[in-house]
Amino acid sequence: MIDLDWLSLAALAATAALFVGVYFLRRAGASFTLLTVIALVVGIGVGLLFQGHLDYVDVIGTVYVNVITAIVAPLIIVSVLASITSLGSLAKLRTIGLSSVFWLLLTNLIAILLTLGLALATGIGTGAQLELAGVDGSTLTGLLRPLDEVIVGLFPSNVVGDIASNNIIGIILFTLLIAVSYLLVADRKPEKVRAFKDVVDATKRVFFKAVGFIIALTPYAVLALVASTTSTAVARLETALSLIGVLVIAMVACFVDAYLVNGVLVKVFADLSPLRFFKLITPPQYTAFTTQSSIGTLPLTISTLVRKVGVSEEVAGFTAPIGTTIGMPGCAGIWPTLVAVFTVNALGIEYTVLDYVVLVVLGLLVSLGTAGVPGTAIITATAVLTAVGLPIEVLVLLIPISAIAGTASTMANVTAAATSAAIVARRAGALDDEIFAGRRHAPDDEDDADASTTPTAAPAAAPAPAAAPTPAAHAAATDSATTADDTATARLTPVP
């Protein structure tokens, strides 16, 4: 006999009714950002009303995360390939590549120092009574791997396996090998690899069309995911209240880093209005907050950077994917640092300036090659505590609030990646101020305008050749100039 939870069914029915409401709001012309905000607020209400009875609603959010995660690996491959093959030279690749890594690591360093300052100033953990005797940390120890295995694991041994496991570093390294090989051959005999470039560009357009369909479902997924997150948070409220200091500082550090620190960086180094920048990247921020997955948010991040912020495809398609595995100030910087200082103070351990310097360096190192998926903060914190000789059993006590803090830390990760991409684009002369200001749509808007609802018409209905240069013409244009107009081909499916 089937055991039905009628409250869970009621929650599912209420969610379905709200989905219908979101659909009609969208048909009425509500913006994507507004729909996402409404879904966020309504989702909180559903989570509070049906707390503990969201099993069926959870399925909706899980399916969305699985689908969007499934497309991440091929999206990274075609994005990085298309970006690098359009650069036209290894010199440009070196410039964008090194600049991307530098700014991603810098955002993490600033986040670590910010958290260290907040934690030391507040004395977080001082006077806490921790009972670690009966705490089993063996499961966390199993998350760690020897350094040699970590290094070897960064390099692909089985491309199919790397794609299946979303080994982002391995995928990027393999793609870089193919892309660099293309540039070397194209430099001498461009006619020999023109067909390869055509295939890459065509594949990219197909995948981005598919991404458009998935992105269109984001408000619905946000509603379901927020309801689930709210329900979980309420269930853990008693435990969270006992560790409220850690949770509050984690949230404050994440929001200060995301908005204040990145706002200053965007203003000073990208010469963009922070307020407008944050308004434009609101959808990926909300999605990151609800899914707790930088990788799962990647398609929307790239789309927003290109279509709304005005970052060139070459930069967005390279910097954003790398930002899901390098830097990550929320999960690899703020949380591990905060947990370490909390442990030191709670256990009354004497820490010197040199010890804190080592802690900062380790925070930077653990961000290299760490996948931006839910639960990453636990892995990075485990690595840091183990490296500095602190008991990882403390993490077991903090697990109930780790998931709550993970919402803000993932949002900080995505914000830092978007900020880094904007800065890299500005310094490379690949940021379109007209698109950022909203005075001009990104190229090919008309071609993909209905991507989220209706498949594109037959090729005969495509824009005139003048509006959509051939890949060969695009490559020539890229070699001759570095302005934002060089990237006027094959843009991402628009955000609804």
CSV table of C-alpha atoms in Angstrom, one decimal:
chain,number,residue,atom,x,y,z
A,1,MET,CA,0.0,0.0,0.0
A,2,ILE,CA,1.3,3.4,-0.9
A,3,ASP,CA,2.1,5.6,2.1
A,4,LEU,CA,1.1,9.2,1.1
A,5,ASP,CA,2.0,12.3,3.0
A,6,TRP,CA,-1.0,14.5,2.4
A,7,LEU,CA,0.7,17.6,3.6
A,8,SER,CA,3.5,16.9,1.1
A,9,LEU,CA,0.9,16.6,-1.6
A,10,ALA,CA,-0.7,19.8,-0.4
A,11,ALA,CA,2.7,21.5,-0.6
A,12,LEU,CA,3.2,20.2,-4.1
A,13,ALA,CA,-0.3,21.4,-5.2
A,14,ALA,CA,0.4,24.8,-3.7
A,15,THR,CA,3.8,25.0,-5.5
A,16,ALA,CA,2.1,24.0,-8.8
A,17,ALA,CA,-0.4,26.8,-8.3
A,18,LEU,CA,2.3,29.3,-7.7
A,19,PHE,CA,4.2,28.0,-10.8
A,20,VAL,CA,1.1,28.9,-12.8
A,21,GLY,CA,1.1,32.4,-11.2
A,22,VAL,CA,4.8,32.8,-12.2
A,23,TYR,CA,4.0,31.7,-15.7
A,24,PHE,CA,1.2,34.3,-16.1
A,25,LEU,CA,3.4,37.0,-14.7
A,26,ARG,CA,6.0,36.1,-17.2
A,27,ARG,CA,3.5,36.2,-20.0
A,28,ALA,CA,2.4,39.6,-18.8
A,29,GLY,CA,5.9,40.9,-19.3
A,30,ALA,CA,7.5,40.7,-15.9
A,31,SER,CA,11.3,40.8,-16.1
A,32,PHE,CA,13.4,37.8,-15.3
A,33,THR,CA,14.9,39.5,-12.2
A,34,LEU,CA,11.4,40.4,-10.9
A,35,LEU,CA,10.2,36.8,-11.4
A,36,THR,CA,13.2,35.5,-9.6
A,37,VAL,CA,12.7,37.9,-6.6
A,38,ILE,CA,9.0,36.9,-6.4
A,39,ALA,CA,9.9,33.2,-6.5
A,40,LEU,CA,12.4,33.8,-3.8
A,41,VAL,CA,9.9,35.5,-1.5
A,42,VAL,CA,7.1,33.1,-2.2
A,43,GLY,CA,9.4,30.1,-1.8
A,44,ILE,CA,10.2,31.3,1.8
A,45,GLY,CA,6.5,31.4,2.5
A,46,VAL,CA,6.0,27.8,1.2
A,47,GLY,CA,9.0,26.6,3.3
A,48,LEU,CA,7.6,28.1,6.4
A,49,LEU,CA,4.0,27.0,5.8
A,50,PHE,CA,4.9,23.4,4.9
A,51,GLN,CA,8.0,23.0,7.0
A,52,GLY,CA,9.0,19.3,7.1
A,53,HIS,CA,6.6,18.3,4.3
A,54,LEU,CA,8.4,19.3,1.2
A,55,ASP,CA,9.6,15.9,-0.1
A,56,TYR,CA,7.8,16.2,-3.4
A,57,VAL,CA,8.7,19.8,-3.9
A,58,ASP,CA,12.4,18.9,-3.2
A,59,VAL,CA,12.2,16.7,-6.3
A,60,ILE,CA,11.6,19.7,-8.5
A,61,GLY,CA,14.7,21.6,-7.3
A,62,THR,CA,16.8,18.4,-7.4
A,63,VAL,CA,15.8,17.7,-11.0
A,64,TYR,CA,16.6,21.3,-12.0
A,65,VAL,CA,20.0,21.2,-10.4
A,66,ASN,CA,20.8,17.8,-12.0
A,67,VAL,CA,19.8,19.0,-15.5
A,68,ILE,CA,21.8,22.3,-15.3
A,69,THR,CA,24.8,20.4,-13.8
A,70,ALA,CA,24.6,17.9,-16.6
A,71,ILE,CA,25.1,20.6,-19.3
A,72,VAL,CA,27.9,22.3,-17.5
A,73,ALA,CA,30.8,20.1,-18.7
A,74,PRO,CA,29.9,20.4,-22.5
A,75,LEU,CA,29.1,24.1,-22.0
A,76,ILE,CA,32.6,24.7,-20.6
A,77,ILE,CA,34.2,22.8,-23.4
A,78,VAL,CA,32.4,24.7,-26.2
A,79,SER,CA,32.7,28.0,-24.3
A,80,VAL,CA,36.4,27.8,-23.7
A,81,LEU,CA,37.1,26.4,-27.2
A,82,ALA,CA,35.0,29.1,-28.9
A,83,SER,CA,36.6,31.8,-26.7
A,84,ILE,CA,40.2,30.8,-27.4
A,85,THR,CA,39.8,30.0,-31.0
A,86,SER,CA,38.3,33.5,-31.5
A,87,LEU,CA,41.3,35.2,-29.8
A,88,GLY,CA,43.5,34.5,-32.8
A,89,SER,CA,46.8,34.4,-30.9
A,90,LEU,CA,48.6,32.8,-27.9
A,91,ALA,CA,49.6,36.3,-26.7
A,92,LYS,CA,45.9,37.2,-26.1
A,93,LEU,CA,45.3,33.8,-24.4
A,94,ARG,CA,48.2,34.4,-22.0
A,95,THR,CA,47.0,37.9,-21.2
A,96,ILE,CA,43.4,36.8,-20.5
A,97,GLY,CA,44.4,33.6,-18.7
A,98,LEU,CA,46.9,35.1,-16.3
A,99,SER,CA,44.7,38.1,-15.7
A,100,SER,CA,41.7,35.9,-14.9
A,101,VAL,CA,43.7,33.7,-12.4
A,102,PHE,CA,45.2,36.8,-10.8
A,103,TRP,CA,41.9,38.6,-10.1
A,104,LEU,CA,40.2,35.4,-9.0
A,105,LEU,CA,42.9,34.7,-6.4
A,106,LEU,CA,43.0,38.3,-5.4
A,107,THR,CA,39.2,38.3,-4.6
A,108,ASN,CA,39.8,35.2,-2.4
A,109,LEU,CA,42.8,36.8,-0.6
A,110,ILE,CA,40.7,39.9,0.2
A,111,ALA,CA,37.9,37.7,1.5
A,112,ILE,CA,40.3,35.7,3.7
A,113,LEU,CA,41.8,38.9,5.2
A,114,LEU,CA,38.3,40.4,5.7
A,115,THR,CA,37.1,37.3,7.6
A,116,LEU,CA,40.3,37.1,9.6
A,117,GLY,CA,39.8,40.7,10.7
A,118,LEU,CA,36.2,40.2,11.6
A,119,ALA,CA,36.8,36.9,13.5
A,120,LEU,CA,39.7,38.4,15.5
A,121,ALA,CA,37.9,41.6,16.2
A,122,THR,CA,34.8,39.8,17.6
A,123,GLY,CA,36.8,37.1,19.3
A,124,ILE,CA,34.5,34.5,17.8
A,125,GLY,CA,34.6,31.2,19.8
A,126,THR,CA,36.2,32.7,22.9
A,127,GLY,CA,34.6,31.1,26.0
A,128,ALA,CA,32.7,28.5,23.9
A,129,GLN,CA,32.4,25.1,25.7
A,130,LEU,CA,33.2,22.5,23.0
A,131,GLU,CA,32.8,18.8,23.8
A,132,LEU,CA,34.8,16.9,21.2
A,133,ALA,CA,35.3,13.7,23.0
A,134,GLY,CA,32.3,11.9,21.5
A,135,VAL,CA,32.4,13.5,18.1
A,136,ASP,CA,33.4,11.3,15.2
A,137,GLY,CA,35.4,13.2,12.5
A,138,SER,CA,36.4,10.1,10.6
A,139,THR,CA,33.9,10.8,7.8
A,140,LEU,CA,35.4,14.2,7.2
A,141,THR,CA,38.9,12.7,7.2
A,142,GLY,CA,37.8,10.5,4.3
A,143,LEU,CA,37.1,13.6,2.2
A,144,LEU,CA,40.8,14.4,2.2
A,145,ARG,CA,43.4,13.1,-0.4
A,146,PRO,CA,47.2,13.1,-0.3
A,147,LEU,CA,48.8,16.1,-2.0
A,148,ASP,CA,50.3,13.9,-4.8
A,149,GLU,CA,46.8,12.5,-5.6
A,150,VAL,CA,45.4,16.0,-5.6
A,151,ILE,CA,48.0,17.2,-8.1
A,152,VAL,CA,47.7,14.1,-10.3
A,153,GLY,CA,43.9,14.5,-10.2
A,154,LEU,CA,44.1,17.9,-11.7
A,155,PHE,CA,45.3,16.5,-15.0
A,156,PRO,CA,42.8,14.5,-17.2
A,157,SER,CA,43.4,10.8,-17.6
A,158,ASN,CA,40.0,10.0,-19.0
A,159,VAL,CA,38.2,12.9,-20.6
A,160,VAL,CA,34.8,11.1,-20.5
A,161,GLY,CA,35.4,10.3,-16.8
A,162,ASP,CA,36.2,14.0,-16.2
A,163,ILE,CA,33.1,15.1,-17.9
A,164,ALA,CA,31.0,12.6,-16.0
A,165,SER,CA,32.4,13.7,-12.7
A,166,ASN,CA,32.5,17.4,-13.5
A,167,ASN,CA,36.2,17.6,-13.0
A,168,ILE,CA,36.4,21.2,-14.0
A,169,ILE,CA,40.2,21.6,-13.9
A,170,GLY,CA,40.7,18.5,-16.0
A,171,ILE,CA,38.1,19.5,-18.5
A,172,ILE,CA,39.6,23.0,-18.8
A,173,LEU,CA,43.2,21.7,-19.2
A,174,PHE,CA,42.1,19.2,-21.9
A,175,THR,CA,40.1,22.0,-23.7
A,176,LEU,CA,43.1,24.3,-23.5
A,177,LEU,CA,45.3,21.7,-25.1
A,178,ILE,CA,42.9,21.4,-28.1
A,179,ALA,CA,42.4,25.2,-28.3
A,180,VAL,CA,46.1,26.0,-28.2
A,181,SER,CA,46.8,23.4,-30.9
A,182,TYR,CA,44.2,25.0,-33.0
A,183,LEU,CA,45.9,28.4,-32.6
A,184,LEU,CA,49.2,27.0,-33.6
A,185,VAL,CA,47.9,25.3,-36.7
A,186,ALA,CA,45.7,28.3,-37.7
A,187,ASP,CA,48.7,30.6,-37.4
A,188,ARG,CA,50.4,28.8,-40.3
A,189,LYS,CA,47.6,27.1,-42.3
A,190,PRO,CA,44.2,28.7,-41.3
A,191,GLU,CA,42.4,27.0,-44.2
A,192,LYS,CA,43.2,23.6,-42.7
A,193,VAL,CA,41.3,24.2,-39.5
A,194,ARG,CA,38.5,26.5,-40.7
A,195,ALA,CA,36.1,23.6,-40.6
A,196,PHE,CA,37.0,22.9,-37.0
A,197,LYS,CA,36.3,26.5,-36.1
A,198,ASP,CA,32.9,26.3,-37.9
A,199,VAL,CA,32.0,23.2,-36.0
A,200,VAL,CA,33.0,24.8,-32.7
A,201,ASP,CA,30.9,27.9,-33.4
A,202,ALA,CA,27.9,25.9,-34.5
A,203,THR,CA,28.1,23.6,-31.5
A,204,LYS,CA,28.3,26.5,-29.2
A,205,ARG,CA,25.1,28.1,-30.7
A,206,VAL,CA,23.2,24.8,-30.2
A,207,PHE,CA,24.4,24.4,-26.6
A,208,PHE,CA,23.6,28.0,-25.7
A,209,LYS,CA,20.1,27.5,-27.2
A,210,ALA,CA,19.7,24.6,-24.9
A,211,VAL,CA,21.0,26.6,-22.0
A,212,GLY,CA,18.4,29.3,-22.8
A,213,PHE,CA,15.6,26.7,-22.2
A,214,ILE,CA,17.0,25.7,-18.9
A,215,ILE,CA,17.6,29.3,-17.7
A,216,ALA,CA,14.0,30.1,-18.5
A,217,LEU,CA,13.0,27.6,-15.8
A,218,THR,CA,15.1,29.3,-13.1
A,219,PRO,CA,12.3,31.2,-11.3
A,220,TYR,CA,10.4,28.0,-10.9
A,221,ALA,CA,13.4,26.2,-9.6
A,222,VAL,CA,14.3,29.1,-7.2
A,223,LEU,CA,10.8,28.8,-5.7
A,224,ALA,CA,11.2,25.1,-5.0
A,225,LEU,CA,14.8,25.3,-3.8
A,226,VAL,CA,14.1,28.2,-1.5
A,227,ALA,CA,11.2,26.4,0.0
A,228,SER,CA,13.4,23.4,0.7
A,229,THR,CA,16.2,25.5,2.1
A,230,THR,CA,13.8,27.5,4.4
A,231,SER,CA,12.3,24.3,5.7
A,232,THR,CA,15.8,22.9,6.5
A,233,ALA,CA,16.9,26.1,8.1
A,234,VAL,CA,13.8,26.1,10.4
A,235,ALA,CA,14.4,22.5,11.3
A,236,ARG,CA,18.0,23.4,12.4
A,237,LEU,CA,17.0,26.6,14.1
A,238,GLU,CA,17.7,25.4,17.6
A,239,THR,CA,21.2,24.2,16.7
A,240,ALA,CA,21.8,27.3,14.6
A,241,LEU,CA,20.9,29.6,17.5
A,242,SER,CA,23.5,27.9,19.7
A,243,LEU,CA,26.1,28.8,17.0
A,244,ILE,CA,24.5,32.1,16.0
A,245,GLY,CA,27.8,34.0,16.3
A,246,VAL,CA,29.5,31.9,13.7
A,247,LEU,CA,26.5,32.0,11.4
A,248,VAL,CA,26.1,35.8,11.7
A,249,ILE,CA,29.8,36.6,11.1
A,250,ALA,CA,29.8,34.2,8.1
A,251,MET,CA,26.8,35.9,6.6
A,252,VAL,CA,28.2,39.4,7.3
A,253,ALA,CA,31.5,38.5,5.8
A,254,CYS,CA,29.9,37.0,2.7
A,255,PHE,CA,27.6,40.0,2.0
A,256,VAL,CA,30.3,42.6,2.8
A,257,ASP,CA,32.7,40.7,0.4
A,258,ALA,CA,30.1,40.3,-2.3
A,259,TYR,CA,28.8,43.8,-2.3
A,260,LEU,CA,31.3,46.2,-0.7
A,261,VAL,CA,34.6,44.6,-1.7
A,262,ASN,CA,33.5,43.7,-5.2
A,263,GLY,CA,31.7,47.0,-5.6
A,264,VAL,CA,35.0,48.8,-4.9
A,265,LEU,CA,36.8,46.5,-7.3
A,266,VAL,CA,34.3,47.0,-10.1
A,267,LYS,CA,34.3,50.8,-9.7
A,268,VAL,CA,38.1,51.2,-9.4
A,269,PHE,CA,39.4,48.6,-11.9
A,270,ALA,CA,36.5,48.1,-14.3
A,271,ASP,CA,35.2,51.7,-14.2
A,272,LEU,CA,31.6,50.5,-13.8
A,273,SER,CA,28.7,51.6,-11.6
A,274,PRO,CA,28.5,49.1,-8.8
A,275,LEU,CA,24.8,49.6,-8.3
A,276,ARG,CA,24.0,48.9,-11.9
A,277,PHE,CA,26.5,46.0,-12.0
A,278,PHE,CA,24.8,44.3,-9.0
A,279,LYS,CA,21.4,44.9,-10.5
A,280,LEU,CA,22.4,43.2,-13.7
A,281,ILE,CA,24.0,40.2,-12.0
A,282,THR,CA,21.1,39.7,-9.6
A,283,PRO,CA,19.7,36.5,-11.4
A,284,PRO,CA,22.9,34.5,-11.1
A,285,GLN,CA,23.3,35.7,-7.5
A,286,TYR,CA,19.9,34.5,-6.5
A,287,THR,CA,20.4,31.2,-8.3
A,288,ALA,CA,23.7,30.7,-6.6
A,289,PHE,CA,22.1,31.5,-3.2
A,290,THR,CA,19.3,28.9,-3.7
A,291,THR,CA,21.2,26.1,-5.5
A,292,GLN,CA,24.5,26.5,-3.5
A,293,SER,CA,26.3,25.5,-6.6
A,294,SER,CA,28.7,27.8,-8.5
A,295,ILE,CA,28.9,25.2,-11.3
A,296,GLY,CA,25.1,24.9,-11.5
A,297,THR,CA,24.9,28.6,-11.8
A,298,LEU,CA,27.6,28.8,-14.5
A,299,PRO,CA,25.3,28.9,-17.6
A,300,LEU,CA,23.3,31.8,-16.2
A,301,THR,CA,26.5,33.6,-15.1
A,302,ILE,CA,28.0,33.5,-18.6
A,303,SER,CA,24.8,34.5,-20.2
A,304,THR,CA,24.4,37.5,-17.9
A,305,LEU,CA,28.0,38.6,-18.3
A,306,VAL,CA,27.7,38.6,-22.1
A,307,ARG,CA,24.2,39.8,-22.6
A,308,LYS,CA,23.7,42.2,-19.7
A,309,VAL,CA,27.1,43.4,-18.4
A,310,GLY,CA,28.7,43.6,-21.9
A,311,VAL,CA,31.7,41.3,-21.3
A,312,SER,CA,33.0,39.7,-24.5
A,313,GLU,CA,32.3,36.0,-25.1
A,314,GLU,CA,36.0,35.4,-25.1
A,315,VAL,CA,36.5,36.6,-21.5
A,316,ALA,CA,33.1,35.4,-20.1
A,317,GLY,CA,33.6,32.0,-21.6
A,318,PHE,CA,37.0,31.7,-20.1
A,319,THR,CA,37.0,33.5,-16.7
A,320,ALA,CA,33.6,32.4,-15.4
A,321,PRO,CA,34.3,28.6,-15.8
A,322,ILE,CA,37.7,29.0,-14.1
A,323,GLY,CA,36.0,30.9,-11.4
A,324,THR,CA,34.1,27.8,-10.4
A,325,THR,CA,37.3,26.1,-9.4
A,326,ILE,CA,39.8,28.9,-8.6
A,327,GLY,CA,39.3,31.7,-6.1
A,328,MET,CA,35.8,31.0,-4.6
A,329,PRO,CA,36.1,33.5,-1.7
A,330,GLY,CA,33.0,32.2,0.1
A,331,CYS,CA,33.6,28.5,0.2
A,332,ALA,CA,37.4,28.5,0.0
A,333,GLY,CA,38.2,31.7,1.8
A,334,ILE,CA,35.6,33.0,4.3
A,335,TRP,CA,34.2,29.7,5.8
A,336,PRO,CA,37.5,27.8,6.3
A,337,THR,CA,39.2,30.9,7.8
A,338,LEU,CA,36.2,31.6,10.1
A,339,VAL,CA,36.1,28.0,11.3
A,340,ALA,CA,39.8,28.0,11.9
A,341,VAL,CA,39.7,31.1,14.1
A,342,PHE,CA,36.6,29.8,15.9
A,343,THR,CA,38.5,26.6,16.7
A,344,VAL,CA,41.6,28.4,17.9
A,345,ASN,CA,39.7,30.7,20.2
A,346,ALA,CA,37.3,28.0,21.5
A,347,LEU,CA,40.1,25.6,22.4
A,348,GLY,CA,42.3,28.4,23.8
A,349,ILE,CA,45.2,27.6,21.4
A,350,GLU,CA,48.0,30.2,21.2
A,351,TYR,CA,48.3,31.4,17.6
A,352,THR,CA,51.2,33.6,16.4
A,353,VAL,CA,51.3,36.0,13.5
A,354,LEU,CA,53.2,33.4,11.5
A,355,ASP,CA,50.4,30.9,12.2
A,356,TYR,CA,47.8,33.3,10.8
A,357,VAL,CA,50.0,33.9,7.7
A,358,VAL,CA,50.1,30.2,7.1
A,359,LEU,CA,46.4,30.1,7.5
A,360,VAL,CA,46.0,32.8,4.8
A,361,VAL,CA,48.3,31.0,2.4
A,362,LEU,CA,46.5,27.7,2.9
A,363,GLY,CA,43.2,29.4,2.2
A,364,LEU,CA,44.5,30.5,-1.2
A,365,LEU,CA,45.9,27.0,-2.0
A,366,VAL,CA,42.7,25.1,-1.2
A,367,SER,CA,40.8,27.1,-3.7
A,368,LEU,CA,42.9,25.7,-6.5
A,369,GLY,CA,41.0,22.9,-8.2
A,370,THR,CA,38.1,22.7,-5.7
A,371,ALA,CA,34.8,22.1,-7.5
A,372,GLY,CA,32.0,24.7,-6.9
A,373,VAL,CA,29.3,22.3,-5.8
A,374,PRO,CA,27.1,22.0,-2.7
A,375,GLY,CA,29.3,20.9,0.3
A,376,THR,CA,32.5,22.4,-1.0
A,377,ALA,CA,32.9,24.5,2.1
A,378,ILE,CA,33.1,21.4,4.3
A,379,ILE,CA,35.9,19.9,2.1
A,380,THR,CA,37.9,23.1,2.0
A,381,ALA,CA,37.5,23.7,5.8
A,382,THR,CA,38.5,20.1,6.5
A,383,ALA,CA,41.7,20.6,4.3
A,384,VAL,CA,42.6,23.8,6.1
A,385,LEU,CA,42.1,22.5,9.6
A,386,THR,CA,44.0,19.3,8.9
A,387,ALA,CA,46.9,21.3,7.3
A,388,VAL,CA,47.3,23.6,10.4
A,389,GLY,CA,46.8,20.8,12.9
A,390,LEU,CA,43.4,21.8,14.3
A,391,PRO,CA,40.8,19.1,15.2
A,392,ILE,CA,38.4,18.6,12.4
A,393,GLU,CA,35.8,17.3,14.9
A,394,VAL,CA,34.8,21.0,15.3
A,395,LEU,CA,33.4,20.8,11.7
A,396,VAL,CA,31.0,18.1,12.7
A,397,LEU,CA,29.5,20.5,15.3
A,398,LEU,CA,29.2,23.2,12.6
A,399,ILE,CA,27.6,21.1,9.9
A,400,PRO,CA,24.1,22.2,10.8
A,401,ILE,CA,24.9,25.8,10.1
A,402,SER,CA,27.3,25.1,7.2
A,403,ALA,CA,24.4,24.5,4.9
A,404,ILE,CA,22.8,27.7,5.9
A,405,ALA,CA,26.0,29.7,5.5
A,406,GLY,CA,26.6,28.0,2.1
A,407,THR,CA,23.8,30.0,0.5
A,408,ALA,CA,25.6,33.3,1.1
A,409,SER,CA,29.1,31.9,0.4
A,410,THR,CA,28.1,30.5,-3.0
A,411,MET,CA,26.5,33.9,-3.8
A,412,ALA,CA,29.9,35.4,-2.9
A,413,ASN,CA,31.7,33.0,-5.2
A,414,VAL,CA,29.6,33.8,-8.2
A,415,THR,CA,29.8,37.6,-7.5
A,416,ALA,CA,33.6,37.4,-7.3
A,417,ALA,CA,33.8,35.5,-10.6
A,418,ALA,CA,31.5,38.0,-12.3
A,419,THR,CA,33.6,40.9,-10.9
A,420,SER,CA,36.8,39.3,-12.1
A,421,ALA,CA,35.4,38.8,-15.6
A,422,ALA,CA,34.3,42.4,-15.8
A,423,ILE,CA,37.8,43.6,-14.7
A,424,VAL,CA,39.6,41.3,-17.1
A,425,ALA,CA,37.3,42.4,-19.9
A,426,ARG,CA,37.9,46.1,-19.2
A,427,ARG,CA,41.6,45.8,-19.0
A,428,ALA,CA,41.6,43.8,-22.3
A,429,GLY,CA,39.4,46.3,-24.0
A,430,ALA,CA,36.6,43.7,-24.3
A,431,LEU,CA,33.8,45.3,-22.3
A,432,ASP,CA,30.9,47.0,-24.2
A,433,ASP,CA,29.7,50.0,-22.2
A,434,GLU,CA,26.7,50.5,-24.5
A,435,ILE,CA,25.4,47.0,-23.5
A,436,PHE,CA,26.2,47.6,-19.8
A,437,ALA,CA,24.3,50.9,-19.9
A,438,GLY,CA,21.3,49.2,-21.6
A,439,ARG,CA,21.6,51.5,-24.6
A,440,ARG,CA,22.2,48.6,-27.0
A,441,HIS,CA,21.3,44.9,-27.0
A,442,ALA,CA,24.0,42.3,-27.4
A,443,PRO,CA,24.4,41.1,-31.0
A,444,ASP,CA,22.0,38.4,-32.1
A,445,ASP,CA,19.3,39.3,-29.6
A,446,GLU,CA,16.8,39.2,-32.3
A,447,ASP,CA,17.9,35.8,-33.5
A,448,ASP,CA,17.6,34.2,-30.1
A,449,ALA,CA,14.8,36.4,-28.6
A,450,ASP,CA,12.3,33.5,-28.2
A,451,ALA,CA,14.9,30.9,-27.1
A,452,SER,CA,13.2,30.2,-23.8
A,453,THR,CA,9.9,29.4,-25.3
A,454,THR,CA,10.2,28.4,-29.0
A,455,PRO,CA,12.9,26.7,-30.9
A,456,THR,CA,14.7,28.8,-33.5
A,457,ALA,CA,13.3,28.7,-36.9
A,458,ALA,CA,15.0,27.1,-39.8
A,459,PRO,CA,18.4,28.5,-40.9
A,460,ALA,CA,16.7,30.4,-43.7
A,461,ALA,CA,15.1,32.7,-41.1
A,462,ALA,CA,18.4,33.8,-39.6
A,463,PRO,CA,19.5,37.4,-39.7
A,464,ALA,CA,21.1,38.9,-42.8
A,465,PRO,CA,24.8,38.1,-43.2
A,466,ALA,CA,25.7,41.6,-42.3
A,467,ALA,CA,24.3,41.1,-38.8
A,468,ALA,CA,25.9,37.6,-38.4
A,469,PRO,CA,29.5,37.4,-39.7
A,470,THR,CA,30.8,34.1,-40.7
A,471,PRO,CA,33.3,32.4,-38.3
A,472,ALA,CA,36.1,33.2,-40.7
A,473,ALA,CA,35.2,36.9,-40.8
A,474,HIS,CA,34.8,36.9,-37.1
A,475,ALA,CA,38.3,35.4,-36.6
A,476,ALA,CA,39.7,38.1,-38.9
A,477,ALA,CA,38.0,40.8,-37.0
A,478,THR,CA,39.3,39.5,-33.7
A,479,ASP,CA,42.9,39.5,-35.0
A,480,SER,CA,42.6,43.1,-36.2
A,481,ALA,CA,41.2,44.8,-33.1
A,482,THR,CA,40.3,44.3,-29.5
A,483,THR,CA,37.2,46.4,-29.2
A,484,ALA,CA,34.0,45.0,-27.9
A,485,ASP,CA,32.5,45.0,-31.4
A,486,ASP,CA,35.0,42.2,-32.2
A,487,THR,CA,32.7,39.8,-30.4
A,488,ALA,CA,29.5,40.5,-32.4
A,489,THR,CA,28.9,36.9,-33.4
A,490,ALA,CA,27.0,34.0,-31.9
A,491,ARG,CA,26.0,35.5,-28.6
A,492,LEU,CA,24.4,33.5,-25.8
A,493,THR,CA,20.7,32.8,-25.5
A,494,PRO,CA,19.2,35.8,-23.8
A,495,VAL,CA,18.1,35.9,-20.3
A,496,PRO,CA,14.2,36.0,-20.4
